[in-house]
Amino acid sequence: EEDCGTVEAAISALGSVGEPARAVLEKKLKTEKDYNMKAAAISALGQVGPSALEALSAMAMDKDYDLRSTATRALGSLGPPAREMIETLTEDEDSIVRREAINGLINIGPAALDKIRSFAKGQDEGTREAIASALGKMGQLVLEDLKVLAEDESAKVRAAAAASLGMAGGGALDS
């Protein structure tokens, strides 16, 4: 009888091995039926690096939104090599996947700022809030964007923007 927690921990630990573990993790994705084991393999692949891009991209298109969300988070850890896929995921039907994609774009940095800016317009309150929260990680570069979000119709978005302004060094808002 397998101890699921031990197996899951072993799968997770494979990510720290890096590239030599990629094939084992990819095989686990194809053969594993248990959600937690599959999610652990996805997360571990995010630690492997850009060579896992293809497998993670495939999982980001899975019908299960939890697995898509986990794969999107893992793709975000890859940074610029995953940019195209992450940009695609900003259009996902699931708001959690979209939020993970936003965080992935933030990890890419200034090169993804135009996409983040265009994406902020017309989104639901939760997505705008996630953008406002995430932008604080980009520092002085996004102060004007945060000031605009600080005037959003939603109190949650305004609060997230204000907190991010503090993180980004925006100081007090102009009246």
PDB file of C-alpha atoms in Angstrom:
ATOM      1  CA  GLU A   1       0.000   0.000   0.000  1.00  0.00           C
ATOM      2  CA  GLU A   2       1.441   3.352  -1.052  1.00  0.00           C
ATOM      3  CA  ASP A   3       1.559   6.241   1.344  1.00  0.00           C
ATOM      4  CA  CYS A   4       0.149   8.984  -0.882  1.00  0.00           C
ATOM      5  CA  GLY A   5       1.742  11.775   1.145  1.00  0.00           C
ATOM      6  CA  THR A   6       5.191  10.218   0.801  1.00  0.00           C
ATOM      7  CA  VAL A   7       4.784   9.666  -2.933  1.00  0.00           C
ATOM      8  CA  GLU A   8       3.502  13.214  -3.391  1.00  0.00           C
ATOM      9  CA  ALA A   9       6.486  14.581  -1.440  1.00  0.00           C
ATOM     10  CA  ALA A  10       8.859  12.511  -3.572  1.00  0.00           C
ATOM     11  CA  ILE A  11       7.280  13.847  -6.756  1.00  0.00           C
ATOM     12  CA  SER A  12       7.590  17.403  -5.455  1.00  0.00           C
ATOM     13  CA  ALA A  13      11.228  16.844  -4.533  1.00  0.00           C
ATOM     14  CA  LEU A  14      12.032  15.776  -8.092  1.00  0.00           C
ATOM     15  CA  GLY A  15      11.603  19.383  -9.178  1.00  0.00           C
ATOM     16  CA  SER A  16      14.746  20.363  -7.296  1.00  0.00           C
ATOM     17  CA  VAL A  17      16.701  17.769  -9.290  1.00  0.00           C
ATOM     18  CA  GLY A  18      16.038  19.810 -12.410  1.00  0.00           C
ATOM     19  CA  GLU A  19      16.394  18.652 -16.000  1.00  0.00           C
ATOM     20  CA  PRO A  20      17.359  15.035 -15.192  1.00  0.00           C
ATOM     21  CA  ALA A  21      13.919  14.580 -13.573  1.00  0.00           C
ATOM     22  CA  ARG A  22      11.903  16.064 -16.443  1.00  0.00           C
ATOM     23  CA  ALA A  23      11.173  12.784 -18.248  1.00  0.00           C
ATOM     24  CA  VAL A  24      10.039  11.083 -15.037  1.00  0.00           C
ATOM     25  CA  LEU A  25       7.724  13.981 -14.190  1.00  0.00           C
ATOM     26  CA  GLU A  26       6.298  14.153 -17.695  1.00  0.00           C
ATOM     27  CA  LYS A  27       5.591  10.425 -17.596  1.00  0.00           C
ATOM     28  CA  LYS A  28       3.870  10.890 -14.230  1.00  0.00           C
ATOM     29  CA  LEU A  29       1.595  13.508 -15.823  1.00  0.00           C
ATOM     30  CA  LYS A  30       0.556  11.075 -18.538  1.00  0.00           C
ATOM     31  CA  THR A  31      -0.008   8.050 -16.308  1.00  0.00           C
ATOM     32  CA  GLU A  32      -1.154   9.440 -12.963  1.00  0.00           C
ATOM     33  CA  LYS A  33      -4.871   9.428 -12.183  1.00  0.00           C
ATOM     34  CA  ASP A  34      -4.734  11.014  -8.710  1.00  0.00           C
ATOM     35  CA  TYR A  35      -5.270  14.789  -8.812  1.00  0.00           C
ATOM     36  CA  ASN A  36      -2.830  15.584  -5.972  1.00  0.00           C
ATOM     37  CA  MET A  37      -0.059  13.513  -7.545  1.00  0.00           C
ATOM     38  CA  LYS A  38      -0.650  15.143 -10.920  1.00  0.00           C
ATOM     39  CA  ALA A  39      -0.649  18.627  -9.350  1.00  0.00           C
ATOM     40  CA  ALA A  40       2.612  17.806  -7.533  1.00  0.00           C
ATOM     41  CA  ALA A  41       4.181  16.721 -10.835  1.00  0.00           C
ATOM     42  CA  ILE A  42       3.028  19.939 -12.514  1.00  0.00           C
ATOM     43  CA  SER A  43       4.496  22.077  -9.731  1.00  0.00           C
ATOM     44  CA  ALA A  44       7.748  20.113  -9.831  1.00  0.00           C
ATOM     45  CA  LEU A  45       7.992  20.659 -13.594  1.00  0.00           C
ATOM     46  CA  GLY A  46       7.822  24.386 -12.932  1.00  0.00           C
ATOM     47  CA  GLN A  47      11.067  24.005 -10.982  1.00  0.00           C
ATOM     48  CA  VAL A  48      12.740  22.050 -13.794  1.00  0.00           C
ATOM     49  CA  GLY A  49      12.899  25.096 -16.015  1.00  0.00           C
ATOM     50  CA  PRO A  50      12.189  26.062 -19.619  1.00  0.00           C
ATOM     51  CA  SER A  51      12.661  22.531 -20.938  1.00  0.00           C
ATOM     52  CA  ALA A  52       9.321  21.698 -19.268  1.00  0.00           C
ATOM     53  CA  LEU A  53       7.495  24.380 -21.257  1.00  0.00           C
ATOM     54  CA  GLU A  54       5.802  21.974 -23.677  1.00  0.00           C
ATOM     55  CA  ALA A  55       4.460  19.654 -20.960  1.00  0.00           C
ATOM     56  CA  LEU A  56       3.296  22.549 -18.794  1.00  0.00           C
ATOM     57  CA  SER A  57       1.627  24.238 -21.766  1.00  0.00           C
ATOM     58  CA  ALA A  58      -0.294  21.052 -22.493  1.00  0.00           C
ATOM     59  CA  MET A  59      -1.461  20.842 -18.871  1.00  0.00           C
ATOM     60  CA  ALA A  60      -2.483  24.508 -18.957  1.00  0.00           C
ATOM     61  CA  MET A  61      -5.050  23.504 -21.574  1.00  0.00           C
ATOM     62  CA  ASP A  62      -6.484  20.638 -19.488  1.00  0.00           C
ATOM     63  CA  LYS A  63     -10.256  20.534 -19.010  1.00  0.00           C
ATOM     64  CA  ASP A  64      -9.827  20.605 -15.216  1.00  0.00           C
ATOM     65  CA  TYR A  65      -9.504  24.237 -14.116  1.00  0.00           C
ATOM     66  CA  ASP A  66      -7.560  23.306 -10.968  1.00  0.00           C
ATOM     67  CA  LEU A  67      -4.898  21.589 -13.067  1.00  0.00           C
ATOM     68  CA  ARG A  68      -4.924  24.511 -15.530  1.00  0.00           C
ATOM     69  CA  SER A  69      -4.407  26.896 -12.625  1.00  0.00           C
ATOM     70  CA  THR A  70      -1.537  24.831 -11.209  1.00  0.00           C
ATOM     71  CA  ALA A  71       0.073  24.596 -14.651  1.00  0.00           C
ATOM     72  CA  THR A  72      -0.354  28.341 -15.191  1.00  0.00           C
ATOM     73  CA  ARG A  73       1.389  29.042 -11.870  1.00  0.00           C
ATOM     74  CA  ALA A  74       4.219  26.697 -12.886  1.00  0.00           C
ATOM     75  CA  LEU A  75       4.503  28.388 -16.286  1.00  0.00           C
ATOM     76  CA  GLY A  76       4.762  31.737 -14.512  1.00  0.00           C
ATOM     77  CA  SER A  77       7.850  30.518 -12.704  1.00  0.00           C
ATOM     78  CA  LEU A  78       9.550  29.934 -16.074  1.00  0.00           C
ATOM     79  CA  GLY A  79       9.518  33.645 -16.888  1.00  0.00           C
ATOM     80  CA  PRO A  80      10.131  34.953 -20.426  1.00  0.00           C
ATOM     81  CA  PRO A  81      10.264  31.567 -22.211  1.00  0.00           C
ATOM     82  CA  ALA A  82       6.617  31.010 -21.212  1.00  0.00           C
ATOM     83  CA  ARG A  83       5.411  34.481 -22.172  1.00  0.00           C
ATOM     84  CA  GLU A  84       3.355  33.506 -25.221  1.00  0.00           C
ATOM     85  CA  MET A  85       1.514  30.735 -23.377  1.00  0.00           C
ATOM     86  CA  ILE A  86       0.923  32.903 -20.315  1.00  0.00           C
ATOM     87  CA  GLU A  87      -0.507  35.670 -22.501  1.00  0.00           C
ATOM     88  CA  THR A  88      -2.884  33.113 -24.011  1.00  0.00           C
ATOM     89  CA  LEU A  89      -3.968  32.042 -20.527  1.00  0.00           C
ATOM     90  CA  THR A  90      -5.004  35.586 -19.623  1.00  0.00           C
ATOM     91  CA  GLU A  91      -8.042  34.819 -21.800  1.00  0.00           C
ATOM     92  CA  ASP A  92      -8.966  31.583 -19.977  1.00  0.00           C
ATOM     93  CA  GLU A  93     -12.610  31.155 -19.007  1.00  0.00           C
ATOM     94  CA  ASP A  94     -11.662  30.596 -15.360  1.00  0.00           C
ATOM     95  CA  SER A  95     -10.851  33.660 -13.259  1.00  0.00           C
ATOM     96  CA  ILE A  96      -8.326  31.780 -11.102  1.00  0.00           C
ATOM     97  CA  VAL A  97      -6.378  30.725 -14.191  1.00  0.00           C
ATOM     98  CA  ARG A  98      -6.471  34.331 -15.434  1.00  0.00           C
ATOM     99  CA  ARG A  99      -5.128  35.566 -12.081  1.00  0.00           C
ATOM    100  CA  GLU A 100      -2.290  33.035 -12.183  1.00  0.00           C
ATOM    101  CA  ALA A 101      -1.520  34.229 -15.713  1.00  0.00           C
ATOM    102  CA  ILE A 102      -1.373  37.831 -14.486  1.00  0.00           C
ATOM    103  CA  ASN A 103       1.140  36.829 -11.818  1.00  0.00           C
ATOM    104  CA  GLY A 104       3.114  35.018 -14.505  1.00  0.00           C
ATOM    105  CA  LEU A 105       3.212  38.187 -16.602  1.00  0.00           C
ATOM    106  CA  ILE A 106       4.454  40.112 -13.572  1.00  0.00           C
ATOM    107  CA  ASN A 107       7.274  37.546 -13.231  1.00  0.00           C
ATOM    108  CA  ILE A 108       8.224  38.231 -16.838  1.00  0.00           C
ATOM    109  CA  GLY A 109       8.634  41.878 -15.918  1.00  0.00           C
ATOM    110  CA  PRO A 110       8.624  45.055 -17.991  1.00  0.00           C
ATOM    111  CA  ALA A 111       8.534  43.153 -21.297  1.00  0.00           C
ATOM    112  CA  ALA A 112       4.975  42.069 -20.451  1.00  0.00           C
ATOM    113  CA  LEU A 113       3.769  45.448 -19.204  1.00  0.00           C
ATOM    114  CA  ASP A 114       1.881  46.360 -22.400  1.00  0.00           C
ATOM    115  CA  LYS A 115      -0.100  43.106 -22.183  1.00  0.00           C
ATOM    116  CA  ILE A 116      -0.842  43.710 -18.497  1.00  0.00           C
ATOM    117  CA  ARG A 117      -2.020  47.252 -19.249  1.00  0.00           C
ATOM    118  CA  SER A 118      -4.275  46.168 -22.090  1.00  0.00           C
ATOM    119  CA  PHE A 119      -5.599  43.289 -20.045  1.00  0.00           C
ATOM    120  CA  ALA A 120      -6.581  45.520 -17.111  1.00  0.00           C
ATOM    121  CA  LYS A 121      -9.253  47.258 -19.145  1.00  0.00           C
ATOM    122  CA  GLY A 122     -12.719  45.787 -19.054  1.00  0.00           C
ATOM    123  CA  GLN A 123     -11.985  42.869 -16.754  1.00  0.00           C
ATOM    124  CA  ASP A 124     -14.092  41.660 -13.848  1.00  0.00           C
ATOM    125  CA  GLU A 125     -13.504  43.087 -10.386  1.00  0.00           C
ATOM    126  CA  GLY A 126     -11.477  40.085  -9.159  1.00  0.00           C
ATOM    127  CA  THR A 127      -9.139  40.216 -12.138  1.00  0.00           C
ATOM    128  CA  ARG A 128      -8.623  43.984 -11.793  1.00  0.00           C
ATOM    129  CA  GLU A 129      -7.920  43.450  -8.097  1.00  0.00           C
ATOM    130  CA  ALA A 130      -5.338  40.762  -8.938  1.00  0.00           C
ATOM    131  CA  ILE A 131      -3.693  43.124 -11.430  1.00  0.00           C
ATOM    132  CA  ALA A 132      -3.607  45.930  -8.863  1.00  0.00           C
ATOM    133  CA  SER A 133      -2.061  43.599  -6.276  1.00  0.00           C
ATOM    134  CA  ALA A 134       0.501  42.151  -8.651  1.00  0.00           C
ATOM    135  CA  LEU A 135       1.642  45.451 -10.147  1.00  0.00           C
ATOM    136  CA  GLY A 136       3.179  46.519  -6.830  1.00  0.00           C
ATOM    137  CA  LYS A 137       5.955  43.991  -7.481  1.00  0.00           C
ATOM    138  CA  MET A 138       7.093  46.002 -10.507  1.00  0.00           C
ATOM    139  CA  GLY A 139       8.068  49.103  -8.532  1.00  0.00           C
ATOM    140  CA  GLN A 140       8.329  52.661  -9.823  1.00  0.00           C
ATOM    141  CA  LEU A 141       7.708  51.601 -13.418  1.00  0.00           C
ATOM    142  CA  VAL A 142       3.960  51.175 -12.812  1.00  0.00           C
ATOM    143  CA  LEU A 143       3.118  54.059 -10.499  1.00  0.00           C
ATOM    144  CA  GLU A 144       0.830  55.757 -13.034  1.00  0.00           C
ATOM    145  CA  ASP A 145      -0.986  52.475 -13.709  1.00  0.00           C
ATOM    146  CA  LEU A 146      -1.543  51.987 -10.002  1.00  0.00           C
ATOM    147  CA  LYS A 147      -2.822  55.539  -9.590  1.00  0.00           C
ATOM    148  CA  VAL A 148      -5.431  54.850 -12.274  1.00  0.00           C
ATOM    149  CA  LEU A 149      -6.462  51.615 -10.533  1.00  0.00           C
ATOM    150  CA  ALA A 150      -6.629  53.513  -7.218  1.00  0.00           C
ATOM    151  CA  GLU A 151      -9.584  55.392  -8.734  1.00  0.00           C
ATOM    152  CA  ASP A 152     -11.423  52.236  -9.828  1.00  0.00           C
ATOM    153  CA  GLU A 153     -15.151  51.901  -9.157  1.00  0.00           C
ATOM    154  CA  SER A 154     -14.483  48.884  -6.909  1.00  0.00           C
ATOM    155  CA  ALA A 155     -13.370  49.409  -3.313  1.00  0.00           C
ATOM    156  CA  LYS A 156     -11.435  46.111  -3.466  1.00  0.00           C
ATOM    157  CA  VAL A 157      -9.487  47.247  -6.527  1.00  0.00           C
ATOM    158  CA  ARG A 158      -8.816  50.658  -4.953  1.00  0.00           C
ATOM    159  CA  ALA A 159      -7.553  48.996  -1.751  1.00  0.00           C
ATOM    160  CA  ALA A 160      -5.272  46.630  -3.686  1.00  0.00           C
ATOM    161  CA  ALA A 161      -3.933  49.529  -5.751  1.00  0.00           C
ATOM    162  CA  ALA A 162      -3.261  51.586  -2.627  1.00  0.00           C
ATOM    163  CA  ALA A 163      -1.358  48.697  -1.029  1.00  0.00           C
ATOM    164  CA  SER A 164       0.637  48.200  -4.227  1.00  0.00           C
ATOM    165  CA  LEU A 165       1.414  51.912  -4.404  1.00  0.00           C
ATOM    166  CA  GLY A 166       2.952  51.587  -0.963  1.00  0.00           C
ATOM    167  CA  MET A 167       5.019  48.581  -2.085  1.00  0.00           C
ATOM    168  CA  ALA A 168       6.068  50.331  -5.287  1.00  0.00           C
ATOM    169  CA  GLY A 169       7.087  53.493  -3.467  1.00  0.00           C
ATOM    170  CA  GLY A 170       4.219  55.590  -4.798  1.00  0.00           C
ATOM    171  CA  GLY A 171       3.670  57.502  -1.590  1.00  0.00           C
ATOM    172  CA  ALA A 172       0.469  59.430  -1.112  1.00  0.00           C
ATOM    173  CA  LEU A 173      -1.988  59.782  -3.948  1.00  0.00           C
ATOM    174  CA  ASP A 174      -2.360  63.208  -5.485  1.00  0.00           C
ATOM    175  CA  SER A 175      -5.736  64.790  -4.795  1.00  0.00           C
TER     176      SER A 175
END
